[in-house]
Amino acid sequence: MSTHAVTGPPISAKGLEKSYKDLHVLRGVDFEVERGSVFALLGSNGAGKTTVVKILATLLKADAGTARVNGFDVAAQAGDVRESISLTGQFAAVDEILTGRENLVLVGRLRHLPSPGAVADDLLARFSLTGAAGRRVATYSGGMRRRLDIAMSLIGDPPVIFLDEPTTGLDPQARIEVWETVRGLASNGTTVLLTTQYLEEAEQLAERIAILHRGRILVNGTLAELKKQFPPARVEYVEKQPALEEIFLSLTGDDDKHAAGTGTGTGPSAAAPARKEHG
Ligand SMILES: Nc1ncnc2c1ncn2[C@@H]1O[C@H](COP(=O)(O)OP(=O)(O)O)[C@@H](O)[C@H]1O
Ligand SMILES: [Mg+2]
């Protein structure tokens, strides 16, 4: 199958630029994601994360730059890219009236799978939803819905998965459930690009973290590499490593408080765990 005959990184972006009228959202975004890894694109509300994901998923055209997904050019080979990916957005796409199993079977049928029932049962088991399989989704918790949503995106075994803010709006317990699900994805070779405004989420899940701010990737590395680049502040306790929160805030600066968008406290500093230890 052509979608598996791939060399090079499963996701690469070079010099991506995008404006919405006068608003220059992406100003040259470059990164690569390794096969079978979880890569976090971390940024405040409005940083341009969804814009990047939409370009990679062929839903939006970049003004400049190139991107390849699963070896295919997003502009010239959009059809091949679409067959290689799944995209799960912030708002769950599950049908509340149907049961969990019915949702999965429906997607399997839409994708013309030979045995959608068997695929559904396998996914229900993998996502710990077997017990709830016959219940209407309307009765599910937030975490169960999101797990079902991610399960639906796996039908057809796409090698590349985009999760756009998979835990925004979930309570802490549901967030942990989704984290466990995402951790399981990369282990079978699936490449996961996840966007988040939660520092802790990037810290917990991603092998590599890229911080998107003012249209550019400010840093990109493993958590250990980021920590090395930003040695502990001198007033900290001697053994203390900088938390990702401190790295993020030192890069994105004060303006972040004001640029956080809605002003409802959904910015990274509000979302990060309370671990201020300085005086
Ligand atoms: N279709 C659009 N038209 C105009 N502005 C947009 C559109 N989509 C997004 N924007 C703006 O572009 C910026 C980046 O948006 P987005 O990529 O959704 O950021 P994020 O996903 O990081 O929150 C925001 O300021 C947003 O308001
Ligand atoms: Mg977004």
CSV table of C-alpha atoms and ligand atoms in Angstrom, one decimal:
chain,number,residue,atom,x,y,z
A,1,MET,CA,0.0,0.0,0.0
A,2,SER,CA,1.4,3.3,-1.0
A,3,THR,CA,0.7,5.0,2.3
A,4,HIS,CA,3.3,2.7,4.0
A,5,ALA,CA,6.0,2.9,1.4
A,6,VAL,CA,7.8,5.8,3.0
A,7,THR,CA,11.3,7.0,3.6
A,8,GLY,CA,12.3,10.1,5.6
A,9,PRO,CA,10.6,11.6,8.6
A,10,PRO,CA,6.8,11.0,8.8
A,11,ILE,CA,6.2,14.7,9.4
A,12,SER,CA,8.4,17.6,8.3
A,13,ALA,CA,7.7,21.3,7.9
A,14,LYS,CA,10.0,23.8,6.3
A,15,GLY,CA,9.5,27.5,6.4
A,16,LEU,CA,5.7,27.4,6.8
A,17,GLU,CA,4.1,30.8,6.6
A,18,LYS,CA,0.4,31.7,7.0
A,19,SER,CA,-1.5,34.9,7.3
A,20,TYR,CA,-5.2,35.5,7.9
A,21,LYS,CA,-5.6,38.9,6.1
A,22,ASP,CA,-3.3,41.2,8.1
A,23,LEU,CA,-2.7,38.6,10.9
A,24,HIS,CA,0.7,37.0,10.2
A,25,VAL,CA,0.2,33.8,12.3
A,26,LEU,CA,3.0,31.6,11.0
A,27,ARG,CA,6.3,33.3,10.2
A,28,GLY,CA,8.5,30.4,9.1
A,29,VAL,CA,7.8,27.2,11.0
A,30,ASP,CA,10.3,24.3,10.8
A,31,PHE,CA,10.3,21.0,12.5
A,32,GLU,CA,10.5,17.2,11.9
A,33,VAL,CA,8.9,14.4,13.8
A,34,GLU,CA,10.5,11.0,14.1
A,35,ARG,CA,8.6,7.8,13.3
A,36,GLY,CA,6.8,6.2,16.3
A,37,SER,CA,7.3,9.2,18.5
A,38,VAL,CA,5.1,11.6,20.3
A,39,PHE,CA,5.9,15.2,19.4
A,40,ALA,CA,4.3,18.1,21.2
A,41,LEU,CA,3.6,21.5,19.7
A,42,LEU,CA,3.3,23.7,22.7
A,43,GLY,CA,1.9,27.2,22.6
A,44,SER,CA,-0.6,29.6,24.2
A,45,ASN,CA,-4.1,30.1,22.9
A,46,GLY,CA,-3.9,31.7,19.5
A,47,ALA,CA,-0.2,30.8,18.9
A,48,GLY,CA,-1.0,29.1,15.6
A,49,LYS,CA,-1.1,25.4,16.7
A,50,THR,CA,-4.3,24.5,14.9
A,51,THR,CA,-3.1,26.4,11.8
A,52,VAL,CA,0.0,24.2,11.7
A,53,VAL,CA,-2.1,21.1,12.1
A,54,LYS,CA,-4.6,22.1,9.4
A,55,ILE,CA,-1.8,22.8,7.0
A,56,LEU,CA,-0.3,19.3,7.7
A,57,ALA,CA,-3.7,17.7,7.4
A,58,THR,CA,-4.3,19.4,4.0
A,59,LEU,CA,-7.3,21.4,5.3
A,60,LEU,CA,-5.5,24.7,4.8
A,61,LYS,CA,-2.9,25.9,2.3
A,62,ALA,CA,0.3,27.5,3.5
A,63,ASP,CA,1.3,30.9,2.0
A,64,ALA,CA,4.9,29.8,1.8
A,65,GLY,CA,7.1,26.8,2.8
A,66,THR,CA,6.7,23.1,2.3
A,67,ALA,CA,5.5,20.2,4.4
A,68,ARG,CA,5.6,16.5,3.9
A,69,VAL,CA,3.5,13.9,5.8
A,70,ASN,CA,4.2,10.2,5.5
A,71,GLY,CA,6.5,11.1,2.6
A,72,PHE,CA,3.9,13.0,0.6
A,73,ASP,CA,3.8,16.7,-0.1
A,74,VAL,CA,0.8,18.3,1.5
A,75,ALA,CA,0.2,20.6,-1.4
A,76,ALA,CA,0.9,18.4,-4.4
A,77,GLN,CA,-0.2,15.0,-2.9
A,78,ALA,CA,-3.0,16.0,-0.6
A,79,GLY,CA,-5.0,12.8,-1.3
A,80,ASP,CA,-2.1,10.5,-0.3
A,81,VAL,CA,-1.6,12.6,2.8
A,82,ARG,CA,-5.2,12.3,3.8
A,83,GLU,CA,-5.0,8.5,3.4
A,84,SER,CA,-2.0,8.5,5.8
A,85,ILE,CA,-3.4,10.5,8.7
A,86,SER,CA,-6.2,10.9,11.1
A,87,LEU,CA,-7.1,14.2,12.9
A,88,THR,CA,-8.8,14.5,16.2
A,89,GLY,CA,-9.9,18.0,17.1
A,90,GLN,CA,-10.6,19.6,20.4
A,91,PHE,CA,-14.3,18.9,20.1
A,92,ALA,CA,-15.2,15.3,20.1
A,93,ALA,CA,-16.8,14.1,16.9
A,94,VAL,CA,-18.7,11.2,18.4
A,95,ASP,CA,-22.4,10.7,18.0
A,96,GLU,CA,-24.2,10.9,21.3
A,97,ILE,CA,-27.3,8.9,20.2
A,98,LEU,CA,-25.3,5.9,19.2
A,99,THR,CA,-23.5,3.5,21.5
A,100,GLY,CA,-19.7,3.5,21.6
A,101,ARG,CA,-19.6,0.3,19.5
A,102,GLU,CA,-22.1,1.7,16.9
A,103,ASN,CA,-19.9,4.8,16.5
A,104,LEU,CA,-16.9,2.7,15.7
A,105,VAL,CA,-18.7,0.4,13.4
A,106,LEU,CA,-20.1,3.4,11.5
A,107,VAL,CA,-16.7,4.8,10.9
A,108,GLY,CA,-15.4,1.3,9.9
A,109,ARG,CA,-18.2,1.1,7.3
A,110,LEU,CA,-17.5,4.6,6.0
A,111,ARG,CA,-13.9,3.5,5.5
A,112,HIS,CA,-15.0,0.3,3.7
A,113,LEU,CA,-13.3,-2.1,6.1
A,114,PRO,CA,-14.2,-5.7,5.5
A,115,SER,CA,-15.1,-6.5,9.1
A,116,PRO,CA,-16.0,-3.3,11.0
A,117,GLY,CA,-17.4,-5.2,13.9
A,118,ALA,CA,-14.2,-7.0,14.7
A,119,VAL,CA,-12.2,-3.8,14.3
A,120,ALA,CA,-14.6,-2.0,16.7
A,121,ASP,CA,-14.3,-4.8,19.3
A,122,ASP,CA,-10.6,-4.7,19.1
A,123,LEU,CA,-10.5,-0.9,19.6
A,124,LEU,CA,-13.0,-1.0,22.5
A,125,ALA,CA,-10.7,-3.5,24.3
A,126,ARG,CA,-7.6,-1.4,23.6
A,127,PHE,CA,-9.3,1.7,25.0
A,128,SER,CA,-10.9,0.0,28.0
A,129,LEU,CA,-14.4,0.7,26.7
A,130,THR,CA,-15.6,-2.9,26.3
A,131,GLY,CA,-17.8,-2.6,29.4
A,132,ALA,CA,-19.4,0.6,28.0
A,133,ALA,CA,-19.6,-0.6,24.4
A,134,GLY,CA,-23.4,-1.1,24.4
A,135,ARG,CA,-24.2,2.2,26.2
A,136,ARG,CA,-25.2,5.4,24.4
A,137,VAL,CA,-22.3,7.9,24.3
A,138,ALA,CA,-24.6,10.4,26.0
A,139,THR,CA,-23.9,8.5,29.2
A,140,TYR,CA,-20.1,8.6,28.8
A,141,SER,CA,-17.8,10.7,30.9
A,142,GLY,CA,-15.6,13.3,29.2
A,143,GLY,CA,-12.6,11.0,29.3
A,144,MET,CA,-14.5,8.1,27.8
A,145,ARG,CA,-15.8,10.3,25.0
A,146,ARG,CA,-12.3,11.5,24.1
A,147,ARG,CA,-11.0,8.0,24.3
A,148,LEU,CA,-13.7,6.9,21.9
A,149,ASP,CA,-12.9,9.8,19.7
A,150,ILE,CA,-9.2,8.8,19.5
A,151,ALA,CA,-10.3,5.1,19.0
A,152,MET,CA,-12.4,6.3,16.0
A,153,SER,CA,-9.4,8.1,14.5
A,154,LEU,CA,-7.4,4.9,14.6
A,155,ILE,CA,-9.8,3.0,12.3
A,156,GLY,CA,-7.9,2.1,9.2
A,157,ASP,CA,-4.5,2.2,11.0
A,158,PRO,CA,-3.2,5.6,9.9
A,159,PRO,CA,0.5,5.8,10.4
A,160,VAL,CA,0.3,9.5,11.4
A,161,ILE,CA,-2.1,10.9,14.0
A,162,PHE,CA,-2.8,14.5,14.8
A,163,LEU,CA,-4.3,15.3,18.1
A,164,ASP,CA,-5.2,18.9,18.4
A,165,GLU,CA,-5.5,19.8,22.1
A,166,PRO,CA,-6.8,16.3,23.0
A,167,THR,CA,-7.4,17.2,26.7
A,168,THR,CA,-8.6,20.8,26.6
A,169,GLY,CA,-11.8,21.0,28.6
A,170,LEU,CA,-11.3,17.6,30.3
A,171,ASP,CA,-11.1,17.2,34.1
A,172,PRO,CA,-7.8,16.0,35.6
A,173,GLN,CA,-9.0,12.3,35.8
A,174,ALA,CA,-10.1,12.3,32.2
A,175,ARG,CA,-6.9,14.0,31.2
A,176,ILE,CA,-4.9,11.2,32.8
A,177,GLU,CA,-7.0,8.6,30.9
A,178,VAL,CA,-6.3,10.3,27.6
A,179,TRP,CA,-2.6,10.5,28.4
A,180,GLU,CA,-2.5,6.7,29.0
A,181,THR,CA,-4.2,6.3,25.6
A,182,VAL,CA,-1.7,8.5,23.8
A,183,ARG,CA,1.2,6.8,25.4
A,184,GLY,CA,0.0,3.5,24.0
A,185,LEU,CA,-0.2,4.8,20.4
A,186,ALA,CA,3.4,5.4,19.7
A,187,SER,CA,4.5,2.0,21.0
A,188,ASN,CA,3.1,0.3,17.8
A,189,GLY,CA,5.0,2.7,15.5
A,190,THR,CA,2.3,5.3,15.1
A,191,THR,CA,3.6,8.8,14.9
A,192,VAL,CA,1.7,11.3,17.0
A,193,LEU,CA,1.8,15.0,16.7
A,194,LEU,CA,-0.1,16.6,19.6
A,195,THR,CA,-0.8,20.2,20.2
A,196,THR,CA,-1.3,21.5,23.7
A,197,GLN,CA,-1.3,24.6,25.8
A,198,TYR,CA,-0.7,22.5,28.9
A,199,LEU,CA,3.0,22.4,29.9
A,200,GLU,CA,2.5,19.4,32.1
A,201,GLU,CA,0.9,17.5,29.2
A,202,ALA,CA,3.9,18.1,26.9
A,203,GLU,CA,6.2,17.2,29.8
A,204,GLN,CA,4.3,13.9,30.5
A,205,LEU,CA,3.7,12.7,27.0
A,206,ALA,CA,6.2,14.0,24.4
A,207,GLU,CA,9.6,12.7,23.5
A,208,ARG,CA,10.2,16.0,21.8
A,209,ILE,CA,8.7,19.4,22.6
A,210,ALA,CA,8.6,22.4,20.3
A,211,ILE,CA,7.4,25.8,21.6
A,212,LEU,CA,5.5,27.8,19.1
A,213,HIS,CA,5.4,31.5,19.8
A,214,ARG,CA,4.8,34.6,17.6
A,215,GLY,CA,4.8,32.5,14.5
A,216,ARG,CA,8.0,30.6,15.1
A,217,ILE,CA,9.4,27.6,16.8
A,218,LEU,CA,11.5,29.1,19.6
A,219,VAL,CA,13.0,25.8,20.8
A,220,ASN,CA,12.7,22.2,19.9
A,221,GLY,CA,14.2,19.3,21.8
A,222,THR,CA,13.7,16.6,24.4
A,223,LEU,CA,12.8,17.8,27.9
A,224,ALA,CA,16.3,17.0,29.0
A,225,GLU,CA,17.8,19.1,26.1
A,226,LEU,CA,15.5,22.0,26.9
A,227,LYS,CA,16.5,21.8,30.6
A,228,LYS,CA,20.2,21.9,29.6
A,229,GLN,CA,19.6,25.0,27.5
A,230,PHE,CA,18.0,26.7,30.4
A,231,PRO,CA,20.1,26.1,33.5
A,232,PRO,CA,18.5,26.6,36.9
A,233,ALA,CA,17.9,30.2,37.9
A,234,ARG,CA,20.5,31.4,40.5
A,235,VAL,CA,18.0,32.0,43.2
A,236,GLU,CA,16.6,28.5,43.0
A,237,TYR,CA,17.4,25.7,45.4
A,238,VAL,CA,20.7,24.2,44.3
A,239,GLU,CA,19.3,20.8,43.0
A,240,LYS,CA,16.2,22.2,41.3
A,241,GLN,CA,16.0,21.7,37.6
A,242,PRO,CA,13.9,24.3,35.7
A,243,ALA,CA,10.4,23.2,35.2
A,244,LEU,CA,9.1,23.3,31.6
A,245,GLU,CA,6.9,26.1,32.9
A,246,GLU,CA,9.9,28.3,33.7
A,247,ILE,CA,11.5,27.5,30.3
A,248,PHE,CA,8.3,28.4,28.6
A,249,LEU,CA,7.8,31.6,30.5
A,250,SER,CA,11.4,32.7,30.1
A,251,LEU,CA,11.0,32.3,26.3
A,252,THR,CA,7.6,33.7,25.7
A,253,GLY,CA,7.9,36.5,28.3
A,254,ASP,CA,5.5,38.8,29.9
A,255,ASP,CA,3.3,39.4,26.9
A,256,ASP,CA,2.0,35.9,27.3
A,257,LYS,CA,-0.3,37.0,30.1
A,258,HIS,CA,-1.9,39.5,27.8
A,259,ALA,CA,-1.8,37.3,24.6
A,260,ALA,CA,-3.5,34.4,26.3
A,261,GLY,CA,-6.6,35.2,24.3
A,262,THR,CA,-9.9,34.9,26.1
A,263,GLY,CA,-8.7,36.1,29.4
A,264,THR,CA,-10.6,33.2,31.1
A,265,GLY,CA,-7.4,31.8,32.6
A,266,THR,CA,-6.9,29.2,30.0
A,267,GLY,CA,-3.3,30.3,29.3
A,268,PRO,CA,-0.3,28.1,30.1
A,269,SER,CA,0.5,29.6,33.4
A,270,ALA,CA,-3.1,29.0,34.6
A,271,ALA,CA,-3.0,25.4,33.2
A,272,ALA,CA,0.4,24.5,34.6
A,273,PRO,CA,0.7,22.7,37.9
A,274,ALA,CA,1.2,25.0,40.9
A,275,ARG,CA,4.9,24.5,41.6
A,276,LYS,CA,6.2,28.0,42.3
A,277,GLU,CA,8.9,27.3,44.9
A,278,HIS,CA,10.6,30.7,44.9
A,279,GLY,CA,10.1,32.8,47.9
B,1,LIG,N1,-10.0,31.4,9.7
B,1,LIG,C1,-9.4,32.4,10.4
B,1,LIG,N2,-9.6,33.7,10.1
B,1,LIG,C2,-9.0,34.6,10.7
B,1,LIG,N3,-8.2,34.4,11.8
B,1,LIG,C3,-7.9,33.2,12.2
B,1,LIG,C4,-8.5,32.1,11.5
B,1,LIG,N4,-8.1,30.9,12.1
B,1,LIG,C5,-7.3,31.3,13.1
B,1,LIG,N5,-7.2,32.7,13.2
B,1,LIG,C6,-6.4,33.4,14.1
B,1,LIG,O1,-5.1,33.0,14.0
B,1,LIG,C7,-4.4,32.9,15.2
B,1,LIG,C8,-3.9,31.5,15.4
B,1,LIG,O2,-5.0,30.6,15.5
B,1,LIG,P1,-4.9,29.0,15.8
B,1,LIG,O3,-4.0,28.4,14.8
B,1,LIG,O4,-6.3,28.5,15.9
B,1,LIG,O5,-4.1,29.1,17.2
B,1,LIG,P2,-4.1,27.9,18.4
B,1,LIG,O6,-4.6,26.7,17.8
B,1,LIG,O7,-2.7,27.9,18.8
B,1,LIG,O8,-5.0,28.5,19.5
B,1,LIG,C9,-5.4,33.3,16.3
B,1,LIG,O9,-5.2,34.7,16.5
B,1,LIG,C10,-6.7,33.1,15.6
B,1,LIG,O10,-7.7,34.0,16.1
B,2,MG,MG,-6.1,25.4,18.4
